[in-house]
């Protein structure tokens, strides 16, 4: 059984490297380290592996979650900088347009990603909300009226209400019917490490 666990850990590291997208690789690692921690904690095998082994995977989960957030959603608030002539209407429009484009790109990219575990999913989406929404709310409260004066074209810049933005972020990573358990990897990596363990590993990695 211990050899199976070691093989799973080896596969985890290998499959992480198979993703060309570093953000997706970190997301994958967050999911899987938490899966190992949660589903082995309190079991006989978990006792054999020991508390330090379990804590290590919990810490890895936190580590990769932090990197995932920093390198993706954590970049959005910088688009709403207040430097320069922040009250100039054209500058506000430009910054909101840039923010909207970055948000749409990231949301569309991650809308099919899945966090199977409910607790981890809710915690992750809440961290994203906390990172993005307060900055957006403050910016719109201060500078939103400038673009609202644009009339019908104001929706190009004030594209999202604070409530709709928060709702969209809170609904990220929900399981999709018919897609649970599927993901894209480098086929050569899959073939090379097909050692009897992937069925276990596959169940731990339903993310895209």
mmCIF file with all atom_site columns, C-alpha atoms in Angstrom:
data_model
loop_
_atom_site.group_PDB
_atom_site.id
_atom_site.type_symbol
_atom_site.label_atom_id
_atom_site.label_alt_id
_atom_site.label_comp_id
_atom_site.label_asym_id
_atom_site.label_entity_id
_atom_site.label_seq_id
_atom_site.pdbx_PDB_ins_code
_atom_site.Cartn_x
_atom_site.Cartn_y
_atom_site.Cartn_z
_atom_site.occupancy
_atom_site.B_iso_or_equiv
_atom_site.pdbx_formal_charge
_atom_site.auth_seq_id
_atom_site.auth_comp_id
_atom_site.auth_asym_id
_atom_site.auth_atom_id
_atom_site.pdbx_PDB_model_num
ATOM 1   C CA . UNK A 1 1   ? 0.000   0.000  0.000   1.00 0.00 ? 1   UNK A CA 1
ATOM 2   C CA . UNK A 1 2   ? 2.846   2.380  0.787   1.00 0.00 ? 2   UNK A CA 1
ATOM 3   C CA . UNK A 1 3   ? 4.359   1.700  -2.612  1.00 0.00 ? 3   UNK A CA 1
ATOM 4   C CA . UNK A 1 4   ? 1.021   2.672  -4.184  1.00 0.00 ? 4   UNK A CA 1
ATOM 5   C CA . UNK A 1 5   ? 1.025   5.951  -2.248  1.00 0.00 ? 5   UNK A CA 1
ATOM 6   C CA . UNK A 1 6   ? 4.576   6.671  -3.402  1.00 0.00 ? 6   UNK A CA 1
ATOM 7   C CA . UNK A 1 7   ? 3.533   5.938  -6.982  1.00 0.00 ? 7   UNK A CA 1
ATOM 8   C CA . UNK A 1 8   ? 0.591   8.332  -6.634  1.00 0.00 ? 8   UNK A CA 1
ATOM 9   C CA . UNK A 1 9   ? 2.932   11.052 -5.363  1.00 0.00 ? 9   UNK A CA 1
ATOM 10  C CA . UNK A 1 10  ? 5.262   10.402 -8.298  1.00 0.00 ? 10  UNK A CA 1
ATOM 11  C CA . UNK A 1 11  ? 2.363   10.613 -10.723 1.00 0.00 ? 11  UNK A CA 1
ATOM 12  C CA . UNK A 1 12  ? 1.189   13.838 -9.087  1.00 0.00 ? 12  UNK A CA 1
ATOM 13  C CA . UNK A 1 13  ? 4.523   15.529 -9.691  1.00 0.00 ? 13  UNK A CA 1
ATOM 14  C CA . UNK A 1 14  ? 4.716   14.172 -13.226 1.00 0.00 ? 14  UNK A CA 1
ATOM 15  C CA . UNK A 1 15  ? 1.196   15.214 -14.206 1.00 0.00 ? 15  UNK A CA 1
ATOM 16  C CA . UNK A 1 16  ? 1.794   18.685 -12.767 1.00 0.00 ? 16  UNK A CA 1
ATOM 17  C CA . UNK A 1 17  ? 4.689   19.118 -15.179 1.00 0.00 ? 17  UNK A CA 1
ATOM 18  C CA . UNK A 1 18  ? 2.554   17.943 -18.108 1.00 0.00 ? 18  UNK A CA 1
ATOM 19  C CA . UNK A 1 19  ? 0.500   21.153 -18.066 1.00 0.00 ? 19  UNK A CA 1
ATOM 20  C CA . UNK A 1 20  ? 1.889   23.918 -20.237 1.00 0.00 ? 20  UNK A CA 1
ATOM 21  C CA . UNK A 1 21  ? -0.218  26.440 -18.331 1.00 0.00 ? 21  UNK A CA 1
ATOM 22  C CA . UNK A 1 22  ? 1.472   27.119 -14.969 1.00 0.00 ? 22  UNK A CA 1
ATOM 23  C CA . UNK A 1 23  ? -1.756  28.439 -13.481 1.00 0.00 ? 23  UNK A CA 1
ATOM 24  C CA . UNK A 1 24  ? -3.540  25.205 -14.318 1.00 0.00 ? 24  UNK A CA 1
ATOM 25  C CA . UNK A 1 25  ? -0.591  23.206 -12.980 1.00 0.00 ? 25  UNK A CA 1
ATOM 26  C CA . UNK A 1 26  ? -0.836  24.993 -9.621  1.00 0.00 ? 26  UNK A CA 1
ATOM 27  C CA . UNK A 1 27  ? -4.613  24.556 -9.592  1.00 0.00 ? 27  UNK A CA 1
ATOM 28  C CA . UNK A 1 28  ? -4.151  20.838 -10.262 1.00 0.00 ? 28  UNK A CA 1
ATOM 29  C CA . UNK A 1 29  ? -1.609  20.556 -7.438  1.00 0.00 ? 29  UNK A CA 1
ATOM 30  C CA . UNK A 1 30  ? -3.898  22.373 -4.998  1.00 0.00 ? 30  UNK A CA 1
ATOM 31  C CA . UNK A 1 31  ? -6.746  19.982 -5.793  1.00 0.00 ? 31  UNK A CA 1
ATOM 32  C CA . UNK A 1 32  ? -4.698  16.823 -5.508  1.00 0.00 ? 32  UNK A CA 1
ATOM 33  C CA . UNK A 1 33  ? -2.677  17.614 -2.394  1.00 0.00 ? 33  UNK A CA 1
ATOM 34  C CA . UNK A 1 34  ? -5.907  18.462 -0.605  1.00 0.00 ? 34  UNK A CA 1
ATOM 35  C CA . UNK A 1 35  ? -7.490  15.254 -1.872  1.00 0.00 ? 35  UNK A CA 1
ATOM 36  C CA . UNK A 1 36  ? -4.653  13.190 -0.392  1.00 0.00 ? 36  UNK A CA 1
ATOM 37  C CA . UNK A 1 37  ? -4.800  15.083 2.899   1.00 0.00 ? 37  UNK A CA 1
ATOM 38  C CA . UNK A 1 38  ? -8.567  14.998 3.355   1.00 0.00 ? 38  UNK A CA 1
ATOM 39  C CA . UNK A 1 39  ? -9.247  11.436 2.245   1.00 0.00 ? 39  UNK A CA 1
ATOM 40  C CA . UNK A 1 40  ? -6.394  9.831  4.164   1.00 0.00 ? 40  UNK A CA 1
ATOM 41  C CA . UNK A 1 41  ? -6.750  11.821 7.379   1.00 0.00 ? 41  UNK A CA 1
ATOM 42  C CA . UNK A 1 42  ? -8.469  9.710  10.043  1.00 0.00 ? 42  UNK A CA 1
ATOM 43  C CA . UNK A 1 43  ? -7.898  6.447  8.166   1.00 0.00 ? 43  UNK A CA 1
ATOM 44  C CA . UNK A 1 44  ? -5.689  3.525  9.075   1.00 0.00 ? 44  UNK A CA 1
ATOM 45  C CA . UNK A 1 45  ? -3.411  4.334  6.169   1.00 0.00 ? 45  UNK A CA 1
ATOM 46  C CA . UNK A 1 46  ? -3.268  7.943  7.306   1.00 0.00 ? 46  UNK A CA 1
ATOM 47  C CA . UNK A 1 47  ? -2.115  6.760  10.725  1.00 0.00 ? 47  UNK A CA 1
ATOM 48  C CA . UNK A 1 48  ? 0.612   4.678  9.111   1.00 0.00 ? 48  UNK A CA 1
ATOM 49  C CA . UNK A 1 49  ? 1.794   7.585  6.989   1.00 0.00 ? 49  UNK A CA 1
ATOM 50  C CA . UNK A 1 50  ? 1.797   9.836  10.036  1.00 0.00 ? 50  UNK A CA 1
ATOM 51  C CA . UNK A 1 51  ? 0.684   13.339 10.949  1.00 0.00 ? 51  UNK A CA 1
ATOM 52  C CA . UNK A 1 52  ? 3.758   14.964 9.423   1.00 0.00 ? 52  UNK A CA 1
ATOM 53  C CA . UNK A 1 53  ? 2.974   13.383 6.039   1.00 0.00 ? 53  UNK A CA 1
ATOM 54  C CA . UNK A 1 54  ? -0.617  14.608 6.199   1.00 0.00 ? 54  UNK A CA 1
ATOM 55  C CA . UNK A 1 55  ? 0.429   18.105 7.296   1.00 0.00 ? 55  UNK A CA 1
ATOM 56  C CA . UNK A 1 56  ? 2.917   18.243 4.456   1.00 0.00 ? 56  UNK A CA 1
ATOM 57  C CA . UNK A 1 57  ? 0.169   17.722 1.885   1.00 0.00 ? 57  UNK A CA 1
ATOM 58  C CA . UNK A 1 58  ? -2.077  20.243 3.607   1.00 0.00 ? 58  UNK A CA 1
ATOM 59  C CA . UNK A 1 59  ? 0.760   22.782 3.475   1.00 0.00 ? 59  UNK A CA 1
ATOM 60  C CA . UNK A 1 60  ? 1.386   21.987 -0.182  1.00 0.00 ? 60  UNK A CA 1
ATOM 61  C CA . UNK A 1 61  ? -2.288  22.661 -0.836  1.00 0.00 ? 61  UNK A CA 1
ATOM 62  C CA . UNK A 1 62  ? -2.016  26.076 0.810   1.00 0.00 ? 62  UNK A CA 1
ATOM 63  C CA . UNK A 1 63  ? 1.212   26.813 -1.050  1.00 0.00 ? 63  UNK A CA 1
ATOM 64  C CA . UNK A 1 64  ? -0.146  26.021 -4.496  1.00 0.00 ? 64  UNK A CA 1
ATOM 65  C CA . UNK A 1 65  ? -3.445  27.768 -3.742  1.00 0.00 ? 65  UNK A CA 1
ATOM 66  C CA . UNK A 1 66  ? -1.541  30.940 -2.870  1.00 0.00 ? 66  UNK A CA 1
ATOM 67  C CA . UNK A 1 67  ? 0.514   30.782 -6.077  1.00 0.00 ? 67  UNK A CA 1
ATOM 68  C CA . UNK A 1 68  ? -2.596  30.084 -8.147  1.00 0.00 ? 68  UNK A CA 1
ATOM 69  C CA . UNK A 1 69  ? -4.349  33.119 -6.694  1.00 0.00 ? 69  UNK A CA 1
ATOM 70  C CA . UNK A 1 70  ? -1.306  35.385 -6.990  1.00 0.00 ? 70  UNK A CA 1
ATOM 71  C CA . UNK A 1 71  ? -0.612  34.512 -10.618 1.00 0.00 ? 71  UNK A CA 1
ATOM 72  C CA . UNK A 1 72  ? -4.208  34.728 -11.824 1.00 0.00 ? 72  UNK A CA 1
ATOM 73  C CA . UNK A 1 73  ? -6.970  36.637 -10.031 1.00 0.00 ? 73  UNK A CA 1
ATOM 74  C CA . UNK A 1 74  ? -4.517  38.474 -7.823  1.00 0.00 ? 74  UNK A CA 1
ATOM 75  C CA . UNK A 1 75  ? -3.327  40.415 -10.863 1.00 0.00 ? 75  UNK A CA 1
ATOM 76  C CA . UNK A 1 76  ? -6.707  41.987 -11.635 1.00 0.00 ? 76  UNK A CA 1
ATOM 77  C CA . UNK A 1 77  ? -6.749  44.761 -8.988  1.00 0.00 ? 77  UNK A CA 1
ATOM 78  C CA . UNK A 1 78  ? -3.625  46.316 -10.522 1.00 0.00 ? 78  UNK A CA 1
ATOM 79  C CA . UNK A 1 79  ? -5.702  47.282 -13.565 1.00 0.00 ? 79  UNK A CA 1
ATOM 80  C CA . UNK A 1 80  ? -7.710  49.636 -11.355 1.00 0.00 ? 80  UNK A CA 1
ATOM 81  C CA . UNK A 1 81  ? -4.779  51.761 -10.290 1.00 0.00 ? 81  UNK A CA 1
ATOM 82  C CA . UNK A 1 82  ? -5.490  55.219 -8.915  1.00 0.00 ? 82  UNK A CA 1
ATOM 83  C CA . UNK A 1 83  ? -2.161  56.622 -9.975  1.00 0.00 ? 83  UNK A CA 1
ATOM 84  C CA . UNK A 1 84  ? -1.974  59.536 -12.375 1.00 0.00 ? 84  UNK A CA 1
ATOM 85  C CA . UNK A 1 85  ? -4.969  61.726 -13.178 1.00 0.00 ? 85  UNK A CA 1
ATOM 86  C CA . UNK A 1 86  ? -7.328  59.102 -11.811 1.00 0.00 ? 86  UNK A CA 1
ATOM 87  C CA . UNK A 1 87  ? -10.373 61.333 -12.120 1.00 0.00 ? 87  UNK A CA 1
ATOM 88  C CA . UNK A 1 88  ? -9.885  61.937 -15.844 1.00 0.00 ? 88  UNK A CA 1
ATOM 89  C CA . UNK A 1 89  ? -12.805 60.276 -17.594 1.00 0.00 ? 89  UNK A CA 1
ATOM 90  C CA . UNK A 1 90  ? -10.755 58.837 -20.462 1.00 0.00 ? 90  UNK A CA 1
ATOM 91  C CA . UNK A 1 91  ? -8.281  57.293 -18.039 1.00 0.00 ? 91  UNK A CA 1
ATOM 92  C CA . UNK A 1 92  ? -11.081 55.738 -15.973 1.00 0.00 ? 92  UNK A CA 1
ATOM 93  C CA . UNK A 1 93  ? -12.661 54.326 -19.137 1.00 0.00 ? 93  UNK A CA 1
ATOM 94  C CA . UNK A 1 94  ? -9.335  52.896 -20.259 1.00 0.00 ? 94  UNK A CA 1
ATOM 95  C CA . UNK A 1 95  ? -8.680  51.212 -16.913 1.00 0.00 ? 95  UNK A CA 1
ATOM 96  C CA . UNK A 1 96  ? -12.170 49.750 -16.683 1.00 0.00 ? 96  UNK A CA 1
ATOM 97  C CA . UNK A 1 97  ? -11.914 48.465 -20.246 1.00 0.00 ? 97  UNK A CA 1
ATOM 98  C CA . UNK A 1 98  ? -8.575  46.799 -19.453 1.00 0.00 ? 98  UNK A CA 1
ATOM 99  C CA . UNK A 1 99  ? -10.000 45.305 -16.256 1.00 0.00 ? 99  UNK A CA 1
ATOM 100 C CA . UNK A 1 100 ? -13.073 43.963 -18.063 1.00 0.00 ? 100 UNK A CA 1
ATOM 101 C CA . UNK A 1 101 ? -10.970 42.365 -20.773 1.00 0.00 ? 101 UNK A CA 1
ATOM 102 C CA . UNK A 1 102 ? -8.648  40.715 -18.236 1.00 0.00 ? 102 UNK A CA 1
ATOM 103 C CA . UNK A 1 103 ? -11.587 39.547 -16.126 1.00 0.00 ? 103 UNK A CA 1
ATOM 104 C CA . UNK A 1 104 ? -13.444 38.076 -19.110 1.00 0.00 ? 104 UNK A CA 1
ATOM 105 C CA . UNK A 1 105 ? -10.376 36.271 -20.351 1.00 0.00 ? 105 UNK A CA 1
ATOM 106 C CA . UNK A 1 106 ? -9.636  34.754 -16.950 1.00 0.00 ? 106 UNK A CA 1
ATOM 107 C CA . UNK A 1 107 ? -13.247 33.868 -16.192 1.00 0.00 ? 107 UNK A CA 1
ATOM 108 C CA . UNK A 1 108 ? -13.780 32.199 -19.560 1.00 0.00 ? 108 UNK A CA 1
ATOM 109 C CA . UNK A 1 109 ? -10.534 30.299 -19.171 1.00 0.00 ? 109 UNK A CA 1
ATOM 110 C CA . UNK A 1 110 ? -11.356 28.977 -15.711 1.00 0.00 ? 110 UNK A CA 1
ATOM 111 C CA . UNK A 1 111 ? -15.116 28.525 -16.066 1.00 0.00 ? 111 UNK A CA 1
ATOM 112 C CA . UNK A 1 112 ? -14.620 24.852 -16.966 1.00 0.00 ? 112 UNK A CA 1
ATOM 113 C CA . UNK A 1 113 ? -12.124 24.135 -14.193 1.00 0.00 ? 113 UNK A CA 1
ATOM 114 C CA . UNK A 1 114 ? -13.477 22.137 -11.268 1.00 0.00 ? 114 UNK A CA 1
ATOM 115 C CA . UNK A 1 115 ? -12.718 21.796 -7.574  1.00 0.00 ? 115 UNK A CA 1
ATOM 116 C CA . UNK A 1 116 ? -14.522 18.567 -6.616  1.00 0.00 ? 116 UNK A CA 1
ATOM 117 C CA . UNK A 1 117 ? -14.324 19.142 -2.868  1.00 0.00 ? 117 UNK A CA 1
ATOM 118 C CA . UNK A 1 118 ? -16.982 21.545 -1.651  1.00 0.00 ? 118 UNK A CA 1
ATOM 119 C CA . UNK A 1 119 ? -14.976 22.992 1.257   1.00 0.00 ? 119 UNK A CA 1
ATOM 120 C CA . UNK A 1 120 ? -11.921 23.676 -0.885  1.00 0.00 ? 120 UNK A CA 1
ATOM 121 C CA . UNK A 1 121 ? -14.069 25.072 -3.684  1.00 0.00 ? 121 UNK A CA 1
ATOM 122 C CA . UNK A 1 122 ? -15.870 27.515 -1.411  1.00 0.00 ? 122 UNK A CA 1
ATOM 123 C CA . UNK A 1 123 ? -12.647 28.599 0.283   1.00 0.00 ? 123 UNK A CA 1
ATOM 124 C CA . UNK A 1 124 ? -10.885 29.130 -3.048  1.00 0.00 ? 124 UNK A CA 1
ATOM 125 C CA . UNK A 1 125 ? -13.722 31.137 -4.597  1.00 0.00 ? 125 UNK A CA 1
ATOM 126 C CA . UNK A 1 126 ? -14.020 33.206 -1.423  1.00 0.00 ? 126 UNK A CA 1
ATOM 127 C CA . UNK A 1 127 ? -10.317 34.075 -1.556  1.00 0.00 ? 127 UNK A CA 1
ATOM 128 C CA . UNK A 1 128 ? -10.802 35.211 -5.151  1.00 0.00 ? 128 UNK A CA 1
ATOM 129 C CA . UNK A 1 129 ? -13.820 37.317 -4.159  1.00 0.00 ? 129 UNK A CA 1
ATOM 130 C CA . UNK A 1 130 ? -11.822 38.910 -1.339  1.00 0.00 ? 130 UNK A CA 1
ATOM 131 C CA . UNK A 1 131 ? -8.977  39.674 -3.710  1.00 0.00 ? 131 UNK A CA 1
ATOM 132 C CA . UNK A 1 132 ? -11.036 41.282 -6.471  1.00 0.00 ? 132 UNK A CA 1
ATOM 133 C CA . UNK A 1 133 ? -14.417 42.550 -5.288  1.00 0.00 ? 133 UNK A CA 1
ATOM 134 C CA . UNK A 1 134 ? -13.439 45.099 -2.591  1.00 0.00 ? 134 UNK A CA 1
ATOM 135 C CA . UNK A 1 135 ? -11.039 46.839 -4.997  1.00 0.00 ? 135 UNK A CA 1
ATOM 136 C CA . UNK A 1 136 ? -13.642 46.856 -7.767  1.00 0.00 ? 136 UNK A CA 1
ATOM 137 C CA . UNK A 1 137 ? -16.362 48.112 -5.409  1.00 0.00 ? 137 UNK A CA 1
ATOM 138 C CA . UNK A 1 138 ? -14.185 50.966 -4.166  1.00 0.00 ? 138 UNK A CA 1
ATOM 139 C CA . UNK A 1 139 ? -13.149 51.969 -7.686  1.00 0.00 ? 139 UNK A CA 1
ATOM 140 C CA . UNK A 1 140 ? -16.712 51.992 -8.971  1.00 0.00 ? 140 UNK A CA 1
ATOM 141 C CA . UNK A 1 141 ? -17.940 53.974 -6.001  1.00 0.00 ? 141 UNK A CA 1
ATOM 142 C CA . UNK A 1 142 ? -15.311 56.637 -6.638  1.00 0.00 ? 142 UNK A CA 1
ATOM 143 C CA . UNK A 1 143 ? -15.078 56.700 -10.422 1.00 0.00 ? 143 UNK A CA 1
ATOM 144 C CA . UNK A 1 144 ? -18.135 54.848 -11.721 1.00 0.00 ? 144 UNK A CA 1
ATOM 145 C CA . UNK A 1 145 ? -20.189 58.066 -12.004 1.00 0.00 ? 145 UNK A CA 1
ATOM 146 C CA . UNK A 1 146 ? -17.680 59.391 -14.534 1.00 0.00 ? 146 UNK A CA 1
ATOM 147 C CA . UNK A 1 147 ? -18.454 56.644 -17.050 1.00 0.00 ? 147 UNK A CA 1
ATOM 148 C CA . UNK A 1 148 ? -22.155 56.561 -16.214 1.00 0.00 ? 148 UNK A CA 1
ATOM 149 C CA . UNK A 1 149 ? -22.331 60.000 -17.807 1.00 0.00 ? 149 UNK A CA 1
ATOM 150 C CA . UNK A 1 150 ? -21.566 58.306 -21.134 1.00 0.00 ? 150 UNK A CA 1
ATOM 151 C CA . UNK A 1 151 ? -25.223 57.288 -21.500 1.00 0.00 ? 151 UNK A CA 1
ATOM 152 C CA . UNK A 1 152 ? -25.835 54.142 -23.563 1.00 0.00 ? 152 UNK A CA 1
ATOM 153 C CA . UNK A 1 153 ? -22.113 53.494 -24.012 1.00 0.00 ? 153 UNK A CA 1
ATOM 154 C CA . UNK A 1 154 ? -21.502 53.411 -20.257 1.00 0.00 ? 154 UNK A CA 1
ATOM 155 C CA . UNK A 1 155 ? -22.144 49.643 -20.202 1.00 0.00 ? 155 UNK A CA 1
ATOM 156 C CA . UNK A 1 156 ? -18.959 49.157 -22.212 1.00 0.00 ? 156 UNK A CA 1
ATOM 157 C CA . UNK A 1 157 ? -16.996 50.308 -19.173 1.00 0.00 ? 157 UNK A CA 1
ATOM 158 C CA . UNK A 1 158 ? -19.278 49.710 -16.189 1.00 0.00 ? 158 UNK A CA 1
ATOM 159 C CA . UNK A 1 159 ? -19.856 46.229 -17.577 1.00 0.00 ? 159 UNK A CA 1
ATOM 160 C CA . UNK A 1 160 ? -20.442 44.486 -14.260 1.00 0.00 ? 160 UNK A CA 1
ATOM 161 C CA . UNK A 1 161 ? -22.214 45.495 -11.101 1.00 0.00 ? 161 UNK A CA 1
ATOM 162 C CA . UNK A 1 162 ? -20.434 44.632 -7.876  1.00 0.00 ? 162 UNK A CA 1
ATOM 163 C CA . UNK A 1 163 ? -23.137 42.057 -7.155  1.00 0.00 ? 163 UNK A CA 1
ATOM 164 C CA . UNK A 1 164 ? -22.863 40.322 -10.525 1.00 0.00 ? 164 UNK A CA 1
ATOM 165 C CA . UNK A 1 165 ? -19.077 40.220 -10.295 1.00 0.00 ? 165 UNK A CA 1
ATOM 166 C CA . UNK A 1 166 ? -19.225 38.621 -6.854  1.00 0.00 ? 166 UNK A CA 1
ATOM 167 C CA . UNK A 1 167 ? -21.862 36.148 -7.990  1.00 0.00 ? 167 UNK A CA 1
ATOM 168 C CA . UNK A 1 168 ? -19.772 35.071 -10.985 1.00 0.00 ? 168 UNK A CA 1
ATOM 169 C CA . UNK A 1 169 ? -16.666 34.546 -8.873  1.00 0.00 ? 169 UNK A CA 1
ATOM 170 C CA . UNK A 1 170 ? -18.588 32.677 -6.190  1.00 0.00 ? 170 UNK A CA 1
ATOM 171 C CA . UNK A 1 171 ? -19.920 30.225 -8.764  1.00 0.00 ? 171 UNK A CA 1
ATOM 172 C CA . UNK A 1 172 ? -16.514 29.222 -10.116 1.00 0.00 ? 172 UNK A CA 1
ATOM 173 C CA . UNK A 1 173 ? -15.213 25.634 -10.068 1.00 0.00 ? 173 UNK A CA 1
ATOM 174 C CA . UNK A 1 174 ? -18.557 23.859 -9.661  1.00 0.00 ? 174 UNK A CA 1
ATOM 175 C CA . UNK A 1 175 ? -18.647 20.254 -10.950 1.00 0.00 ? 175 UNK A CA 1
ATOM 176 C CA . UNK A 1 176 ? -19.970 19.949 -14.485 1.00 0.00 ? 176 UNK A CA 1
ATOM 177 C CA . UNK A 1 177 ? -22.293 17.016 -15.342 1.00 0.00 ? 177 UNK A CA 1
ATOM 178 C CA . UNK A 1 178 ? -20.523 14.531 -17.557 1.00 0.00 ? 178 UNK A CA 1
ATOM 179 C CA . UNK A 1 179 ? -17.101 16.138 -17.087 1.00 0.00 ? 179 UNK A CA 1
ATOM 180 C CA . UNK A 1 180 ? -16.146 14.997 -13.602 1.00 0.00 ? 180 UNK A CA 1
ATOM 181 C CA . UNK A 1 181 ? -12.982 13.000 -13.649 1.00 0.00 ? 181 UNK A CA 1
ATOM 182 C CA . UNK A 1 182 ? -11.810 14.159 -17.051 1.00 0.00 ? 182 UNK A CA 1
ATOM 183 C CA . UNK A 1 183 ? -8.767  16.240 -17.782 1.00 0.00 ? 183 UNK A CA 1
ATOM 184 C CA . UNK A 1 184 ? -6.221  16.995 -20.476 1.00 0.00 ? 184 UNK A CA 1
ATOM 185 C CA . UNK A 1 185 ? -2.676  15.765 -20.092 1.00 0.00 ? 185 UNK A CA 1
ATOM 186 C CA . UNK A 1 186 ? 0.326   14.907 -22.165 1.00 0.00 ? 186 UNK A CA 1
ATOM 187 C CA . UNK A 1 187 ? -0.497  11.473 -23.543 1.00 0.00 ? 187 UNK A CA 1
ATOM 188 C CA . UNK A 1 188 ? 3.120   10.377 -23.545 1.00 0.00 ? 188 UNK A CA 1
ATOM 189 C CA . UNK A 1 189 ? 3.343   11.107 -19.835 1.00 0.00 ? 189 UNK A CA 1
ATOM 190 C CA . UNK A 1 190 ? 0.173   9.098  -19.218 1.00 0.00 ? 190 UNK A CA 1
ATOM 191 C CA . UNK A 1 191 ? 1.515   6.100  -21.125 1.00 0.00 ? 191 UNK A CA 1
ATOM 192 C CA . UNK A 1 192 ? 4.902   6.243  -19.466 1.00 0.00 ? 192 UNK A CA 1
ATOM 193 C CA . UNK A 1 193 ? 3.528   6.217  -15.939 1.00 0.00 ? 193 UNK A CA 1
ATOM 194 C CA . UNK A 1 194 ? 0.638   3.806  -16.435 1.00 0.00 ? 194 UNK A CA 1
ATOM 195 C CA . UNK A 1 195 ? 1.695   1.602  -13.542 1.00 0.00 ? 195 UNK A CA 1
ATOM 196 C CA . UNK A 1 196 ? -1.614  0.493  -12.109 1.00 0.00 ? 196 UNK A CA 1
ATOM 197 C CA . UNK A 1 197 ? -2.123  3.651  -10.074 1.00 0.00 ? 197 UNK A CA 1
ATOM 198 C CA . UNK A 1 198 ? -3.758  6.124  -12.524 1.00 0.00 ? 198 UNK A CA 1
ATOM 199 C CA . UNK A 1 199 ? -7.264  4.959  -11.606 1.00 0.00 ? 199 UNK A CA 1
ATOM 200 C CA . UNK A 1 200 ? -6.653  6.203  -8.083  1.00 0.00 ? 200 UNK A CA 1
ATOM 201 C CA . UNK A 1 201 ? -4.856  9.284  -9.303  1.00 0.00 ? 201 UNK A CA 1
ATOM 202 C CA . UNK A 1 202 ? -7.563  10.036 -11.840 1.00 0.00 ? 202 UNK A CA 1
ATOM 203 C CA . UNK A 1 203 ? -10.216 10.183 -9.157  1.00 0.00 ? 203 UNK A CA 1
ATOM 204 C CA . UNK A 1 204 ? -8.191  12.817 -7.368  1.00 0.00 ? 204 UNK A CA 1
ATOM 205 C CA . UNK A 1 205 ? -7.755  15.120 -10.283 1.00 0.00 ? 205 UNK A CA 1
ATOM 206 C CA . UNK A 1 206 ? -11.073 16.096 -11.767 1.00 0.00 ? 206 UNK A CA 1
ATOM 207 C CA . UNK A 1 207 ? -10.379 19.679 -12.680 1.00 0.00 ? 207 UNK A CA 1
ATOM 208 C CA . UNK A 1 208 ? -11.011 20.483 -16.320 1.00 0.00 ? 208 UNK A CA 1
#
